[in-house]
PDB file of C-alpha atoms in Angstrom:
ATOM      1  CA  TYR A   1      38.029  31.843  15.302  1.00 80.00           C
ATOM      2  CA  LEU A   2      36.805  34.416  12.806  1.00 88.00           C
ATOM      3  CA  HIS A   3      39.399  33.234  10.296  1.00 87.00           C
ATOM      4  CA  ILE A   4      38.203  29.624  10.630  1.00 88.00           C
ATOM      5  CA  GLY A   5      34.568  30.718  10.388  1.00 89.00           C
ATOM      6  CA  ARG A   6      35.373  32.621   7.209  1.00 87.00           C
ATOM      7  CA  GLY A   7      37.152  29.552   5.829  1.00 87.00           C
ATOM      8  CA  LEU A   8      34.128  27.373   6.541  1.00 88.00           C
ATOM      9  CA  TYR A   9      31.743  29.889   4.965  1.00 88.00           C
ATOM     10  CA  TYR A  10      33.756  30.309   1.770  1.00 83.00           C
ATOM     11  CA  GLY A  11      34.688  26.635   1.372  1.00 84.00           C
ATOM     12  CA  SER A  12      38.402  26.975   2.038  1.00 84.00           C
ATOM     13  CA  TYR A  13      38.375  23.471   3.530  1.00 88.00           C
ATOM     14  CA  LEU A  14      38.349  22.126  -0.031  1.00 87.00           C
ATOM     15  CA  TYR A  15      42.052  22.979  -0.257  1.00 88.00           C
ATOM     16  CA  LYS A  16      43.059  20.173   2.060  1.00 91.00           C
ATOM     17  CA  GLU A  17      46.755  20.955   2.579  1.00 90.00           C
ATOM     18  CA  THR A  18      46.129  24.589   3.433  1.00 90.00           C
ATOM     19  CA  TRP A  19      43.166  23.728   5.650  1.00 92.00           C
ATOM     20  CA  ASN A  20      44.972  20.932   7.518  1.00 94.00           C
ATOM     21  CA  ILE A  21      47.991  23.124   8.247  1.00 95.00           C
ATOM     22  CA  GLY A  22      45.569  25.805   9.459  1.00 94.00           C
ATOM     23  CA  VAL A  23      43.936  23.333  11.857  1.00 94.00           C
ATOM     24  CA  ILE A  24      47.387  22.281  13.086  1.00 96.00           C
ATOM     25  CA  LEU A  25      48.187  25.975  13.612  1.00 96.00           C
ATOM     26  CA  LEU A  26      45.020  26.380  15.692  1.00 94.00           C
ATOM     27  CA  LEU A  27      45.973  23.410  17.866  1.00 95.00           C
ATOM     28  CA  LEU A  28      49.540  24.692  18.288  1.00 97.00           C
ATOM     29  CA  VAL A  29      48.308  28.134  19.326  1.00 96.00           C
ATOM     30  CA  MET A  30      45.901  26.531  21.812  1.00 94.00           C
ATOM     31  CA  MET A  31      48.694  24.378  23.257  1.00 95.00           C
ATOM     32  CA  THR A  32      50.916  27.441  23.595  1.00 97.00           C
ATOM     33  CA  ALA A  33      48.122  29.309  25.374  1.00 94.00           C
ATOM     34  CA  PHE A  34      47.509  26.354  27.694  1.00 94.00           C
ATOM     35  CA  VAL A  35      51.125  25.837  28.737  1.00 96.00           C
ATOM     36  CA  GLY A  36      51.462  29.606  29.189  1.00 94.00           C
ATOM     37  CA  TYR A  37      48.350  29.625  31.381  1.00 93.00           C
ATOM     38  CA  VAL A  38      50.007  27.133  33.734  1.00 94.00           C
ATOM     39  CA  LEU A  39      53.176  29.220  34.199  1.00 94.00           C
ATOM     40  CA  PRO A  40      51.886  31.628  36.924  1.00 93.00           C
ATOM     41  CA  TRP A  41      51.456  28.513  39.110  1.00 93.00           C
ATOM     42  CA  GLY A  42      48.315  29.787  40.754  1.00 93.00           C
ATOM     43  CA  GLN A  43      45.386  27.763  42.001  1.00 93.00           C
ATOM     44  CA  MET A  44      43.430  27.847  38.720  1.00 92.00           C
ATOM     45  CA  SER A  45      46.451  27.132  36.545  1.00 92.00           C
ATOM     46  CA  PHE A  46      47.515  24.208  38.755  1.00 94.00           C
ATOM     47  CA  TRP A  47      44.107  22.578  38.606  1.00 93.00           C
ATOM     48  CA  GLY A  48      43.732  23.394  34.920  1.00 91.00           C
ATOM     49  CA  ALA A  49      47.002  21.571  34.266  1.00 94.00           C
ATOM     50  CA  THR A  50      45.855  18.639  36.391  1.00 94.00           C
ATOM     51  CA  VAL A  51      42.480  18.278  34.665  1.00 89.00           C
ATOM     52  CA  ILE A  52      43.622  18.801  31.064  1.00 90.00           C
ATOM     53  CA  THR A  53      46.716  16.602  31.279  1.00 94.00           C
ATOM     54  CA  ASN A  54      44.651  13.859  32.927  1.00 92.00           C
ATOM     55  CA  LEU A  55      42.474  13.822  29.793  1.00 89.00           C
ATOM     56  CA  LEU A  56      45.441  12.301  27.964  1.00 92.00           C
ATOM     57  CA  SER A  57      45.200   9.226  30.193  1.00 92.00           C
ATOM     58  CA  ALA A  58      42.201   8.199  28.069  1.00 91.00           C
ATOM     59  CA  VAL A  59      44.535   7.438  25.134  1.00 92.00           C
ATOM     60  CA  PRO A  60      44.613   3.627  24.851  1.00 93.00           C
ATOM     61  CA  TYR A  61      47.770   1.762  25.923  1.00 94.00           C
ATOM     62  CA  VAL A  62      50.066   4.799  26.262  1.00 96.00           C
ATOM     63  CA  GLY A  63      47.824   7.297  28.065  1.00 94.00           C
ATOM     64  CA  ASN A  64      49.184   6.910  31.595  1.00 95.00           C
ATOM     65  CA  THR A  65      52.784   6.823  30.366  1.00 95.00           C
ATOM     66  CA  LEU A  66      52.154   9.958  28.298  1.00 95.00           C
ATOM     67  CA  VAL A  67      50.664  11.787  31.285  1.00 96.00           C
ATOM     68  CA  GLN A  68      53.593  10.820  33.519  1.00 96.00           C
ATOM     69  CA  TRP A  69      56.030  11.972  30.830  1.00 95.00           C
ATOM     70  CA  ILE A  70      54.311  15.356  30.565  1.00 94.00           C
ATOM     71  CA  TRP A  71      54.174  15.699  34.351  1.00 95.00           C
ATOM     72  CA  GLY A  72      57.769  14.583  34.837  1.00 94.00           C
ATOM     73  CA  GLY A  73      56.591  12.397  37.709  1.00 93.00           C
ATOM     74  CA  PHE A  74      53.400  11.054  39.216  1.00 94.00           C
ATOM     75  CA  SER A  75      51.614  14.372  39.739  1.00 94.00           C
ATOM     76  CA  VAL A  76      51.667  17.970  38.562  1.00 94.00           C
ATOM     77  CA  ASP A  77      54.736  19.421  40.262  1.00 94.00           C
ATOM     78  CA  ASN A  78      57.835  21.567  39.669  1.00 94.00           C
ATOM     79  CA  ALA A  79      59.025  19.274  36.867  1.00 95.00           C
ATOM     80  CA  THR A  80      55.727  19.931  35.072  1.00 96.00           C
ATOM     81  CA  LEU A  81      56.252  23.664  35.408  1.00 95.00           C
ATOM     82  CA  THR A  82      59.765  23.385  33.961  1.00 96.00           C
ATOM     83  CA  ARG A  83      58.536  21.323  31.014  1.00 96.00           C
ATOM     84  CA  PHE A  84      55.657  23.688  30.322  1.00 97.00           C
ATOM     85  CA  PHE A  85      58.058  26.630  30.386  1.00 97.00           C
ATOM     86  CA  ALA A  86      60.237  24.880  27.794  1.00 97.00           C
ATOM     87  CA  PHE A  87      57.182  24.052  25.653  1.00 97.00           C
ATOM     88  CA  HIS A  88      55.957  27.645  25.928  1.00 97.00           C
ATOM     89  CA  PHE A  89      59.332  28.832  24.639  1.00 98.00           C
ATOM     90  CA  LEU A  90      59.591  26.288  21.787  1.00 98.00           C
ATOM     91  CA  PHE A  91      56.019  26.291  20.440  1.00 98.00           C
ATOM     92  CA  PRO A  92      56.225  29.790  18.872  1.00 97.00           C
ATOM     93  CA  PHE A  93      59.100  28.595  16.668  1.00 98.00           C
ATOM     94  CA  VAL A  94      57.019  25.604  15.576  1.00 98.00           C
ATOM     95  CA  ILE A  95      54.090  27.976  14.958  1.00 98.00           C
ATOM     96  CA  ALA A  96      56.304  30.221  12.812  1.00 98.00           C
ATOM     97  CA  GLY A  97      57.370  27.218  10.712  1.00 97.00           C
ATOM     98  CA  ALA A  98      53.782  25.999  10.356  1.00 97.00           C
ATOM     99  CA  THR A  99      52.695  29.523   9.376  1.00 95.00           C
ATOM    100  CA  MET A 100      55.292  29.614   6.608  1.00 95.00           C
ATOM    101  CA  LEU A 101      54.066  26.206   5.418  1.00 95.00           C
ATOM    102  CA  HIS A 102      50.467  27.457   5.552  1.00 92.00           C
ATOM    103  CA  LEU A 103      51.365  30.516   3.466  1.00 90.00           C
ATOM    104  CA  LEU A 104      53.311  28.349   1.008  1.00 91.00           C
ATOM    105  CA  PHE A 105      50.282  26.120   0.430  1.00 89.00           C
ATOM    106  CA  LEU A 106      48.033  29.184   0.245  1.00 86.00           C
ATOM    107  CA  HIS A 107      50.325  30.701  -2.377  1.00 83.00           C
ATOM    108  CA  GLN A 108      50.141  27.494  -4.444  1.00 85.00           C
ATOM    109  CA  THR A 109      46.361  27.084  -4.295  1.00 80.00           C
ATOM    110  CA  GLY A 110      45.345  30.736  -4.101  1.00 73.00           C
ATOM    111  CA  SER A 111      42.834  32.106  -1.639  1.00 69.00           C
ATOM    112  CA  ASN A 112      39.098  31.988  -2.197  1.00 65.00           C
ATOM    113  CA  ASN A 113      37.402  34.967  -3.782  1.00 65.00           C
ATOM    114  CA  PRO A 114      34.203  35.518  -1.773  1.00 64.00           C
ATOM    115  CA  LEU A 115      32.448  37.153  -4.717  1.00 65.00           C
ATOM    116  CA  GLY A 116      33.244  34.328  -7.108  1.00 62.00           C
ATOM    117  CA  LEU A 117      34.186  36.841  -9.811  1.00 60.00           C
ATOM    118  CA  ASN A 118      37.263  37.092 -11.974  1.00 64.00           C
ATOM    119  CA  SER A 119      39.543  39.478 -10.147  1.00 63.00           C
ATOM    120  CA  ASP A 120      42.329  39.538 -12.738  1.00 66.00           C
ATOM    121  CA  VAL A 121      40.945  42.696 -14.345  1.00 69.00           C
ATOM    122  CA  ASP A 122      41.825  45.358 -11.804  1.00 70.00           C
ATOM    123  CA  LYS A 123      44.802  44.019  -9.876  1.00 73.00           C
ATOM    124  CA  ILE A 124      47.188  46.301  -8.037  1.00 75.00           C
ATOM    125  CA  SER A 125      50.579  45.380  -6.674  1.00 76.00           C
ATOM    126  CA  PHE A 126      50.840  44.258  -3.071  1.00 74.00           C
ATOM    127  CA  HIS A 127      53.716  46.592  -2.309  1.00 80.00           C
ATOM    128  CA  PRO A 128      53.503  49.479  -1.437  1.00 85.00           C
ATOM    129  CA  TYR A 129      49.704  49.712  -1.125  1.00 83.00           C
ATOM    130  CA  PHE A 130      48.942  46.794   1.167  1.00 84.00           C
ATOM    131  CA  SER A 131      52.383  46.658   2.785  1.00 86.00           C
ATOM    132  CA  TYR A 132      51.904  50.069   4.366  1.00 91.00           C
ATOM    133  CA  LYS A 133      48.386  49.207   5.529  1.00 91.00           C
ATOM    134  CA  ASP A 134      49.656  45.968   7.077  1.00 91.00           C
ATOM    135  CA  LEU A 135      52.544  47.810   8.718  1.00 95.00           C
ATOM    136  CA  LEU A 136      50.133  50.342  10.231  1.00 96.00           C
ATOM    137  CA  GLY A 137      47.864  47.572  11.550  1.00 95.00           C
ATOM    138  CA  PHE A 138      50.849  45.713  12.994  1.00 96.00           C
ATOM    139  CA  ALA A 139      52.077  48.892  14.718  1.00 98.00           C
ATOM    140  CA  ILE A 140      48.645  49.561  16.250  1.00 98.00           C
ATOM    141  CA  VAL A 141      48.354  45.994  17.584  1.00 97.00           C
ATOM    142  CA  LEU A 142      51.934  46.072  18.892  1.00 98.00           C
ATOM    143  CA  ILE A 143      51.380  49.384  20.704  1.00 98.00           C
ATOM    144  CA  GLY A 144      48.123  48.091  22.202  1.00 96.00           C
ATOM    145  CA  LEU A 145      49.628  44.818  23.438  1.00 95.00           C
ATOM    146  CA  THR A 146      52.745  46.542  24.770  1.00 97.00           C
ATOM    147  CA  SER A 147      50.604  49.081  26.642  1.00 97.00           C
ATOM    148  CA  LEU A 148      48.487  46.290  28.116  1.00 94.00           C
ATOM    149  CA  ALA A 149      51.555  44.302  29.191  1.00 93.00           C
ATOM    150  CA  LEU A 150      53.380  47.285  30.699  1.00 96.00           C
ATOM    151  CA  PHE A 151      50.601  49.293  32.335  1.00 96.00           C
ATOM    152  CA  SER A 152      48.054  46.693  33.419  1.00 93.00           C
ATOM    153  CA  PRO A 153      49.458  43.169  33.148  1.00 89.00           C
ATOM    154  CA  ASN A 154      46.894  41.617  35.508  1.00 88.00           C
ATOM    155  CA  LEU A 155      43.810  43.098  33.841  1.00 88.00           C
ATOM    156  CA  LEU A 156      42.753  39.913  32.064  1.00 83.00           C
ATOM    157  CA  GLY A 157      43.885  37.478  34.770  1.00 84.00           C
ATOM    158  CA  ASP A 158      41.539  35.236  36.732  1.00 85.00           C
ATOM    159  CA  PRO A 159      41.341  36.421  40.375  1.00 86.00           C
ATOM    160  CA  ASP A 160      41.543  32.819  41.625  1.00 86.00           C
ATOM    161  CA  ASN A 161      44.859  32.411  39.851  1.00 88.00           C
ATOM    162  CA  PHE A 162      46.491  34.893  42.242  1.00 90.00           C
ATOM    163  CA  THR A 163      46.120  32.322  45.040  1.00 91.00           C
ATOM    164  CA  PRO A 164      49.270  30.155  45.199  1.00 93.00           C
ATOM    165  CA  ALA A 165      48.843  26.595  43.917  1.00 92.00           C
ATOM    166  CA  ASN A 166      47.697  24.158  46.590  1.00 92.00           C
ATOM    167  CA  PRO A 167      47.028  20.536  45.596  1.00 92.00           C
ATOM    168  CA  LEU A 168      44.949  19.993  48.767  1.00 93.00           C
ATOM    169  CA  VAL A 169      42.324  22.669  47.992  1.00 91.00           C
ATOM    170  CA  THR A 170      40.234  22.472  44.838  1.00 89.00           C
ATOM    171  CA  PRO A 171      38.673  25.769  43.681  1.00 87.00           C
ATOM    172  CA  PRO A 172      34.857  25.662  43.842  1.00 85.00           C
ATOM    173  CA  HIS A 173      34.286  26.851  40.260  1.00 81.00           C
ATOM    174  CA  ILE A 174      36.892  25.723  37.767  1.00 80.00           C
ATOM    175  CA  LYS A 175      36.241  27.222  34.352  1.00 81.00           C
ATOM    176  CA  PRO A 176      38.524  27.619  31.354  1.00 84.00           C
ATOM    177  CA  GLU A 177      39.597  30.843  29.725  1.00 84.00           C
ATOM    178  CA  TRP A 178      37.368  32.206  26.943  1.00 83.00           C
ATOM    179  CA  TYR A 179      39.474  30.725  24.129  1.00 83.00           C
ATOM    180  CA  PHE A 180      38.900  27.200  25.485  1.00 86.00           C
ATOM    181  CA  LEU A 181      35.146  27.504  26.073  1.00 88.00           C
ATOM    182  CA  PHE A 182      34.206  25.640  22.882  1.00 87.00           C
ATOM    183  CA  ALA A 183      36.383  22.666  23.904  1.00 85.00           C
ATOM    184  CA  TYR A 184      34.962  22.845  27.437  1.00 86.00           C
ATOM    185  CA  ALA A 185      31.411  22.677  26.036  1.00 89.00           C
ATOM    186  CA  ILE A 186      32.337  19.605  23.993  1.00 86.00           C
ATOM    187  CA  LEU A 187      33.960  18.002  27.037  1.00 82.00           C
ATOM    188  CA  ARG A 188      30.918  18.661  29.237  1.00 84.00           C
ATOM    189  CA  SER A 189      28.551  17.145  26.665  1.00 89.00           C
ATOM    190  CA  ILE A 190      30.354  13.792  26.838  1.00 82.00           C
ATOM    191  CA  PRO A 191      29.020  11.708  29.749  1.00 73.00           C
TER     192      PRO A 191
END
């Protein structure tokens, strides 16, 4: 979100190809997060899948068919879980391709200089100066995520999602994860 906010502030949206691929990347990452959220098959993930996939039924003419295709039947069930697992596996490859396209367009247009000054005067080569800094940052993030996944994998999980999925019992307070709160606010503002 910070990257998009920076792009809005500095006018990066004027480079339409780069901006549009970036928006597509955001949507792909959100879809990957959503289908991954469903995989534990807990109470919150089951009802999250039910509510969000039912939103697609609002698409004119093909909405109900689209929802049934995603579900693999007439309700969220084991076929849905299998499909979401496949999507969760395939989306990162699509994201990698879209990222390469995004970087290709960024390389063609150039990134915005926030100062608006000519920066050709004191350029330094990318490698080795920035390569080593990027490698250090990547190593720190990788160590942090690996430590989180190995030593406390349930730290960021919703407690209600540890209850097995039951289509007969709706949780009293369904709320999305933090990365979907902006979309949830938009959805709640529509009557």
